[in-house]
Coordinates of C-alpha atoms (C1' of nucleotides) in Angstrom, one line a residue:
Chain A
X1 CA -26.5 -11.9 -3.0
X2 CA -26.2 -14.3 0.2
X3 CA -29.8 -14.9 1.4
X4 CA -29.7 -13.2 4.7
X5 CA -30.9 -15.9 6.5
X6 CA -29.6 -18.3 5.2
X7 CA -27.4 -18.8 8.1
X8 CA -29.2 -18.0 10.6
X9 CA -28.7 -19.2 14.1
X10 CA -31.6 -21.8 15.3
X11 CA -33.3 -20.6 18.1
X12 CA -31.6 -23.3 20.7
X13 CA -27.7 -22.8 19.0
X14 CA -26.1 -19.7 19.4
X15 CA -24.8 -20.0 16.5
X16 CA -23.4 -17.1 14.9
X17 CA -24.5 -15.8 11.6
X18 CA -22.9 -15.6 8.7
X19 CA -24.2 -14.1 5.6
X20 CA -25.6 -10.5 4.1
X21 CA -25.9 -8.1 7.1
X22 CA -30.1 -7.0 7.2
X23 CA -31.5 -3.8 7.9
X24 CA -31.6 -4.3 11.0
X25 CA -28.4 -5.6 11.9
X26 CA -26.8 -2.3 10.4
X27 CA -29.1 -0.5 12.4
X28 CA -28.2 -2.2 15.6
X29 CA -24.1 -2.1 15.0
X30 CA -24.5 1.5 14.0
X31 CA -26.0 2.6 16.9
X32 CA -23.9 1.0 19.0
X33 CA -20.7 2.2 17.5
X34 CA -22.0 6.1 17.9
X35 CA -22.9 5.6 21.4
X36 CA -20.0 3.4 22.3
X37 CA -17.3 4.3 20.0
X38 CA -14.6 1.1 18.7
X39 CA -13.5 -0.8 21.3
X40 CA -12.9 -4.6 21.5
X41 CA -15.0 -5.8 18.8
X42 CA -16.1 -9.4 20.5
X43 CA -17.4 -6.9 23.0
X44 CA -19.6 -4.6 20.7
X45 CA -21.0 -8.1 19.1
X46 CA -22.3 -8.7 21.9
X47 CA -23.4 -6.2 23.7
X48 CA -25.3 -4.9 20.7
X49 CA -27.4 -7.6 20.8
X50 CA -26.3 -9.1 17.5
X51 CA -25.5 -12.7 16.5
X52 CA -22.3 -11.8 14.5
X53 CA -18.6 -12.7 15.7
X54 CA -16.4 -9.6 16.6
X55 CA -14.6 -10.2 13.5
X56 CA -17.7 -9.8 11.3
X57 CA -19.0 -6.9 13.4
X58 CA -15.6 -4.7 12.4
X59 CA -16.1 -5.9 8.9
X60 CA -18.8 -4.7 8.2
X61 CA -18.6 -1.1 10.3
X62 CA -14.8 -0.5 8.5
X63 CA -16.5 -1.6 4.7
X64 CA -20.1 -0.5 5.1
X65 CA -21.4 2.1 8.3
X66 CA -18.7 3.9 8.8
X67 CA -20.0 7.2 8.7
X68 CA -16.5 8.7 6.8
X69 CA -16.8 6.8 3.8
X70 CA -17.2 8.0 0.5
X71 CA -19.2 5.3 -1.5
X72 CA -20.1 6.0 -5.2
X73 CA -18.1 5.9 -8.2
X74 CA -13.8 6.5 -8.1
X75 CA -13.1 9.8 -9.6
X76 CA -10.8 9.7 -12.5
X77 CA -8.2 11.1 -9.9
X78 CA -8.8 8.8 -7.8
X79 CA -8.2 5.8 -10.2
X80 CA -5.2 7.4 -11.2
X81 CA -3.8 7.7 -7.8
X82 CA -4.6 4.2 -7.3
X83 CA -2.7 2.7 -10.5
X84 CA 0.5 4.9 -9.3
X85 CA -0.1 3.8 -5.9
X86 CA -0.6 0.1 -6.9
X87 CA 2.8 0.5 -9.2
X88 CA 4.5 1.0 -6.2
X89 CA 3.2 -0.5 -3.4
X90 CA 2.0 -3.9 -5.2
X91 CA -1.5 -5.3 -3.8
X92 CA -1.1 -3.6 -0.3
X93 CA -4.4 -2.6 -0.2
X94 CA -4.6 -1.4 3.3
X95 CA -1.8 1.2 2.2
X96 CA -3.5 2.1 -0.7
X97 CA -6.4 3.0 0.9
X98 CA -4.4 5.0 3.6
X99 CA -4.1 7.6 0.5
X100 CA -7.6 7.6 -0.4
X101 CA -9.9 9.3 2.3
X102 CA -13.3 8.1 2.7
X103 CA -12.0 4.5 0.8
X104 CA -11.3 1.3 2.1
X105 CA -9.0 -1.5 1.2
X106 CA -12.3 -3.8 0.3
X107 CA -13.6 -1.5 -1.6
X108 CA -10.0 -0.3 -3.9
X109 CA -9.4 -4.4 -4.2
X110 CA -12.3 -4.8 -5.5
X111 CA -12.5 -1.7 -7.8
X112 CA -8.8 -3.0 -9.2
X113 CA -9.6 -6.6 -9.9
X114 CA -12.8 -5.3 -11.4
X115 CA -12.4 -2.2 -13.2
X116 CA -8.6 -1.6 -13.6
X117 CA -6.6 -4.8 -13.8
X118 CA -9.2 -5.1 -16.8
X119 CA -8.7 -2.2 -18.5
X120 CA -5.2 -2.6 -18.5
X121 CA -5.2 -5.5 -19.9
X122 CA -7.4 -4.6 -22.6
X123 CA -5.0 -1.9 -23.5
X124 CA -1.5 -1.8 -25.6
X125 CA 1.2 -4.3 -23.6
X126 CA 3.7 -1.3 -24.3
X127 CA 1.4 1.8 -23.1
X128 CA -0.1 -1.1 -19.8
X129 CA 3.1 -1.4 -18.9
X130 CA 3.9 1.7 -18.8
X131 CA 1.0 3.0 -17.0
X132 CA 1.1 0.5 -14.2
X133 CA 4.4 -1.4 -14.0
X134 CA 3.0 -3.9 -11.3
X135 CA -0.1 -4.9 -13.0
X136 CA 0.8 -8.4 -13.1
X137 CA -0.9 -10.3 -10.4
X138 CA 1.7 -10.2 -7.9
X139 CA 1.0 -9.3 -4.7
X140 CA 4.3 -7.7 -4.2
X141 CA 5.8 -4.6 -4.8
X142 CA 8.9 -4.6 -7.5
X143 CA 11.6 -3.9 -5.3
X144 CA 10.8 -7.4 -3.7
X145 CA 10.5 -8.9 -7.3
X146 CA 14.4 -7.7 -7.8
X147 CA 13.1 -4.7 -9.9
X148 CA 14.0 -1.2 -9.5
X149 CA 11.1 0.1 -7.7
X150 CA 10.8 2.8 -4.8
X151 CA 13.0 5.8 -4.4
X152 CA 15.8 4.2 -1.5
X153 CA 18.6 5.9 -0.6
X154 CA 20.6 3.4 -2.6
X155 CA 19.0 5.2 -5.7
X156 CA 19.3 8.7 -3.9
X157 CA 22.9 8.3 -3.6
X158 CA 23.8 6.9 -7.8
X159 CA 22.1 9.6 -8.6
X160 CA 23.5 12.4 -6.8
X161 CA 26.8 10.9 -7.1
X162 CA 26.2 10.9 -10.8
X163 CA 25.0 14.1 -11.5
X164 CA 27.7 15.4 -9.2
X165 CA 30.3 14.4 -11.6
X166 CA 28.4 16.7 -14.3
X167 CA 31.0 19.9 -15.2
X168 CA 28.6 22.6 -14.2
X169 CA 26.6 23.5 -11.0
X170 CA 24.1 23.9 -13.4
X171 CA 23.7 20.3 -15.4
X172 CA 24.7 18.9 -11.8
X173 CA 21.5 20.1 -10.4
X174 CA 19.6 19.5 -13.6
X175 CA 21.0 15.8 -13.7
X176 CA 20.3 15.8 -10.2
X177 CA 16.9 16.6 -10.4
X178 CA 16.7 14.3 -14.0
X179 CA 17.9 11.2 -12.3
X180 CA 15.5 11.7 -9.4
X181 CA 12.4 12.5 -11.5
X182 CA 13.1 9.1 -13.3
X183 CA 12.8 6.9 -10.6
X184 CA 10.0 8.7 -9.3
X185 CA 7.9 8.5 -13.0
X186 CA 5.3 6.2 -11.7
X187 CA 4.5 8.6 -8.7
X188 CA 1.8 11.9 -8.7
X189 CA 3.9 14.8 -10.5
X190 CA 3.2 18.4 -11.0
X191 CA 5.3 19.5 -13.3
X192 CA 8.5 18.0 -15.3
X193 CA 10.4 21.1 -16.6
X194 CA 13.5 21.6 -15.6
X195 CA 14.9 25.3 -17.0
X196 CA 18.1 26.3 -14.8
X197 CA 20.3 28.8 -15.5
X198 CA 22.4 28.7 -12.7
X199 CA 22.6 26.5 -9.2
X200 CA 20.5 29.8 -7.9
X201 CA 17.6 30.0 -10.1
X202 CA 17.8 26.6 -10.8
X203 CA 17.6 25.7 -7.2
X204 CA 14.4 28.2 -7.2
X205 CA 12.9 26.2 -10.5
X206 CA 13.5 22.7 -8.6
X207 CA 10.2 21.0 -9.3
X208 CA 7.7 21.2 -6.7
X209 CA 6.8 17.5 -6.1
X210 CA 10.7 16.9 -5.7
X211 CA 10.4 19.3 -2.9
X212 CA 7.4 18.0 -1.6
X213 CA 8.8 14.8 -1.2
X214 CA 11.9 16.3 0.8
X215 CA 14.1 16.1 -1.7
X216 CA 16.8 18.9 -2.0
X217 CA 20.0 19.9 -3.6
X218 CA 23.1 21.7 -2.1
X219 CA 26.0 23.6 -3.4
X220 CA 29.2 23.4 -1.3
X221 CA 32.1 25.3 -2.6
X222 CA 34.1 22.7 -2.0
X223 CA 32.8 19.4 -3.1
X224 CA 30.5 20.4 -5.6
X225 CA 26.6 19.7 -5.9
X226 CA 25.1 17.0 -2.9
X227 CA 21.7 15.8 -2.5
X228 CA 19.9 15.8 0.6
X229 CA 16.4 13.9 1.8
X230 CA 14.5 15.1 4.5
X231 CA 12.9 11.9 6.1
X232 CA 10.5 13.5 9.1
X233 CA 11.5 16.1 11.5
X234 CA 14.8 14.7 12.4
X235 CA 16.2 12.3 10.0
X236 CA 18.2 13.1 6.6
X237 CA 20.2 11.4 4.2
X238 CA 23.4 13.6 3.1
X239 CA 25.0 12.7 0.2
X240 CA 28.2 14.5 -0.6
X241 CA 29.6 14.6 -4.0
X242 CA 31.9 12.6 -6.3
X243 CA 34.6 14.6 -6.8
X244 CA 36.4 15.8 -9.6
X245 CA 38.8 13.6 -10.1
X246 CA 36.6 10.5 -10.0
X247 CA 37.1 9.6 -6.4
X248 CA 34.4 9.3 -4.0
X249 CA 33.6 10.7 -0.3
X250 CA 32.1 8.4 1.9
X251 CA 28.6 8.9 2.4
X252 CA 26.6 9.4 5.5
X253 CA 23.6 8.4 5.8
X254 CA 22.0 9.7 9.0
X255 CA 18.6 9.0 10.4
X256 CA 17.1 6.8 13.1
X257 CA 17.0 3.2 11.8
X258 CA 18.4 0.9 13.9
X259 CA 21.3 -1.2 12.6
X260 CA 24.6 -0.3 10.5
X261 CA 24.8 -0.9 6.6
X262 CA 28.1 -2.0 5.3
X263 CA 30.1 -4.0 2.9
X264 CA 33.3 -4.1 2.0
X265 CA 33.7 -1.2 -0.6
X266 CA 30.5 0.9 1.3
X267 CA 29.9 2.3 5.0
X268 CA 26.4 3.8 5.6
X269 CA 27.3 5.0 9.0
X270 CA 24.3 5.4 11.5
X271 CA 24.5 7.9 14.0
X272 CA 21.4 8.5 15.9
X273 CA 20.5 11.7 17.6
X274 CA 23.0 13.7 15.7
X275 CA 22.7 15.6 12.2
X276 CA 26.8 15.2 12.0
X277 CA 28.3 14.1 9.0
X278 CA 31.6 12.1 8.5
X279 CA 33.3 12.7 5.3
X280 CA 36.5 11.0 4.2
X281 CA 38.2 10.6 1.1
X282 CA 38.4 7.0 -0.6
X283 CA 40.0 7.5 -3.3
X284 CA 40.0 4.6 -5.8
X285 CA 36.5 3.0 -5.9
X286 CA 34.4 2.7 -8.1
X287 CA 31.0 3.7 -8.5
X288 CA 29.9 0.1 -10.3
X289 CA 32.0 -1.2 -7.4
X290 CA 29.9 0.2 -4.6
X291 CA 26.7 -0.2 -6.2
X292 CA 26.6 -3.2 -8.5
X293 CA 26.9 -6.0 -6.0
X294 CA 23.5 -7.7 -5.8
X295 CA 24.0 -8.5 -2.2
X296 CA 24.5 -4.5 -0.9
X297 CA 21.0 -4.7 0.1
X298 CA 21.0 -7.2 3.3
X299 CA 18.1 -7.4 5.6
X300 CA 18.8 -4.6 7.4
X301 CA 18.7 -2.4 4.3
X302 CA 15.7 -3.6 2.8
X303 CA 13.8 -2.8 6.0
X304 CA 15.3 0.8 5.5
X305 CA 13.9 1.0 2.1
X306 CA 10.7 0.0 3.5
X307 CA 10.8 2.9 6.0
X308 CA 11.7 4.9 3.4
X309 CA 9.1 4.1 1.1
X310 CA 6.3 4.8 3.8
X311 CA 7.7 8.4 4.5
X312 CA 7.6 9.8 1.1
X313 CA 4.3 8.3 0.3
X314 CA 3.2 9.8 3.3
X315 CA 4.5 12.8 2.2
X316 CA 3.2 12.7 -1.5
X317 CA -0.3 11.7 -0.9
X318 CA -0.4 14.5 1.4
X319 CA 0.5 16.6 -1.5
X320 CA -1.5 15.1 -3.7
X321 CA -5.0 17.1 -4.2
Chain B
dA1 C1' -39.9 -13.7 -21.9
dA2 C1' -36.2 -16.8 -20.9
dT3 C1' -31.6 -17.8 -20.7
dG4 C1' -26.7 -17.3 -20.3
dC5 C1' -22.8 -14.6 -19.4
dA6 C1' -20.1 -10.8 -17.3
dT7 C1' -19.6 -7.6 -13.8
dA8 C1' -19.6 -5.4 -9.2
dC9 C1' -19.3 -5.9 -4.7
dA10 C1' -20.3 -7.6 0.1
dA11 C1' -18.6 -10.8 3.0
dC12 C1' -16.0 -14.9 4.4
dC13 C1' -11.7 -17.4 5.1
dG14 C1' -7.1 -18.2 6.4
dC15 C1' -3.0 -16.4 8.0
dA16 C1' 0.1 -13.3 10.5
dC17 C1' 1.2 -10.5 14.2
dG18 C1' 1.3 -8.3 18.7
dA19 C1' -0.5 -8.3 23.4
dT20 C1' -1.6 -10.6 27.4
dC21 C1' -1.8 -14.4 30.6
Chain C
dT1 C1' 7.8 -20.2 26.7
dG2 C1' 3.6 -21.5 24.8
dA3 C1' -1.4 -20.7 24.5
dT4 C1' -5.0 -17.7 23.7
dC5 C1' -7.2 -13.7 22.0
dG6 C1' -8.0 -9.6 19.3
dT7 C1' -7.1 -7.4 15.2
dG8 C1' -5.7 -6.5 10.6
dC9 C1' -4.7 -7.9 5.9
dG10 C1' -5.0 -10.0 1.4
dG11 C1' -7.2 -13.6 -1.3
dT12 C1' -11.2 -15.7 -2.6
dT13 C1' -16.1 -16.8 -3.0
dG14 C1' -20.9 -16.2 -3.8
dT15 C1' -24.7 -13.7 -5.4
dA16 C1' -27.5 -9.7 -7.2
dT17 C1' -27.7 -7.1 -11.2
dG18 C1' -27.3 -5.7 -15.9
dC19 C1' -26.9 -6.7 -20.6
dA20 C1' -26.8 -9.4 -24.8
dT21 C1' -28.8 -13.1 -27.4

DNA sequence: AATGCATACAACCGCACGATC
DNA sequence: TGATCGTGCGGTTGTATGCAT
């Protein structure tokens, strides 16, 4: 390690110090930080008396002192959570971390270009790649590398429009719940067994971590199977059916992102502050039509999936024991 | 015992972003 | 509107430590 003093201000200089934090430092930021609690961080370097820019000061408190972290060795479940975690949100490590009381970003980085990136490497291409989709070096996530990534409501909607064209309440719910489950693979699951005899008891067998991440099914009389997904208190995405004969209901996706999403085939229609839900037939399209141009996802869209994303990890880590 | 290599991890660096002036 | 400051993040570096030879 750094030699302590090896930067070390001269007397005359108030020169800041750089370097391994001593005893005494810790002792001196510590005590400040329970007496004083965070504030601005220039001011607790200096007003605890120690040589260290602001900058350094938070460093080392958020890495080191801070008297909630866990330290010691990752539990197995722990490095598990963090290979699914890192499939999906690519080297965010601050996000990571989010998920993993008592760690910190510093301390998961480190652990993964260590530990994991290593071990995965070591192993099979086929059963590494499968385990941890992103493990390339990239920092970012695979929806920004054009793969197929997080759960969007792009992928919400295929899905329940494809199951919905299934002949039974039953396999429309199954396929619902099929489709879902493989786009969420990478992610924390508790159980994979789908055994539905009917809309009813299948509805009742729907599996939990589905649920958990606000993901529902509906029966309308009407039009069929839909899929719903709760995002917070307020906002849902409603996805009614593709009906029998092949045509498709627009779609309303209703929530509190800012912005419409449209193209020519597709209307996502934003309504904030109401749960309402538009539904008109347009008959003719297309489901490769709607969804196989590249360019659906503009700006606006991505930034949705974004949100998305951070809900229903939000809501799986907190599931996630 | 000495040496070299690999690993783990603390800490620095540069950049980005938002708030304030 | 631009400058400055504070903060947070991800990438990278440097060194102590353990292990093999």
């Amino acid at each position: 390690m750094r030699n302590p003093d090896h930067n070390a201000n001269n007397s005359n200089k108030k020169k800041l110090r750089k370097g391994l934090w001593s005893p005494e430092e810790d002792e001196k930021l510590m005590n400040y930080m329970l007496m004083n609690g965070q504030g601005c961080w220039s001011d607790v370097a200096r007003n605890a008396g120690l040589q260290r820019c602001g900058k350094s000061c938070r460093l080392r408190w958020i890495n080191y002192l801070r008297p909630d972290l866990k330290r010691g060795a990752f539990s197995s479940q722990e490095e598990d959570l963090i290979i699914q975690l890192h499939s999906i949100l690519g080297n965010r490590w601050s996000q990571i971390a989010a998920r993993l009381p008592g760690r910190t970003d510093n301390e998961i980085k480190n652990f993964w270009n260590s530990t994991i990136k290593k071990r995965l490497r070591n192993s099979s291409p086929s059963s590494a790649s499968s385990f941890s989709p992103n493990n390339s070096d990239s920092s970012e996530p695979r929806e920004a590398m054009g793969g197929f990534t997080s759960i969007s409501d792009h992928d919400i909607m295929t899905m329940c429009m494809d199951s919905s064209s299934s002949s039974t309440p039953v396999q429309a719910v199954s396929s619902l719940c099929n489709r879902f489950d493989q786009q969420f693979d990478p992610l924390p699951r508790l159980e994979n067994v789908y055994d539905m005899t009917d809309f009813a008891t299948g509805y009742n067998h729907m599996p939990p971590y589905l649920t958990q991440v606000g993901f529902d099914v509906g029966f309308n009389g009407n039009h069929g199977i839909y899929g719903t997904v709760q995002m917070g208190e307020e906002d849902e995405i409603y996805v009614p059916p593709l009906l029998e004969s092949g045509s498709l209901e627009e779609h309303t996706v209703t929530n509190n992102i800012s912005g419409t999403h449209t193209n020519d085939n597709n209307k996502h229609k934003n309504n904030n502050n109401t749960n309402t839900t538009n539904t008109t037939n347009n008959n003719n399209i297309e489901e490769d039509n709607i969804f196989g141009n590249e360019n659906y996802w503009d700006t606006e869209n991505l930034r949705m999936v974004e949100w998305h994303l951070e809900d229903l990890m939000g809501n799986i880590s907190s599931s996630f024991s």
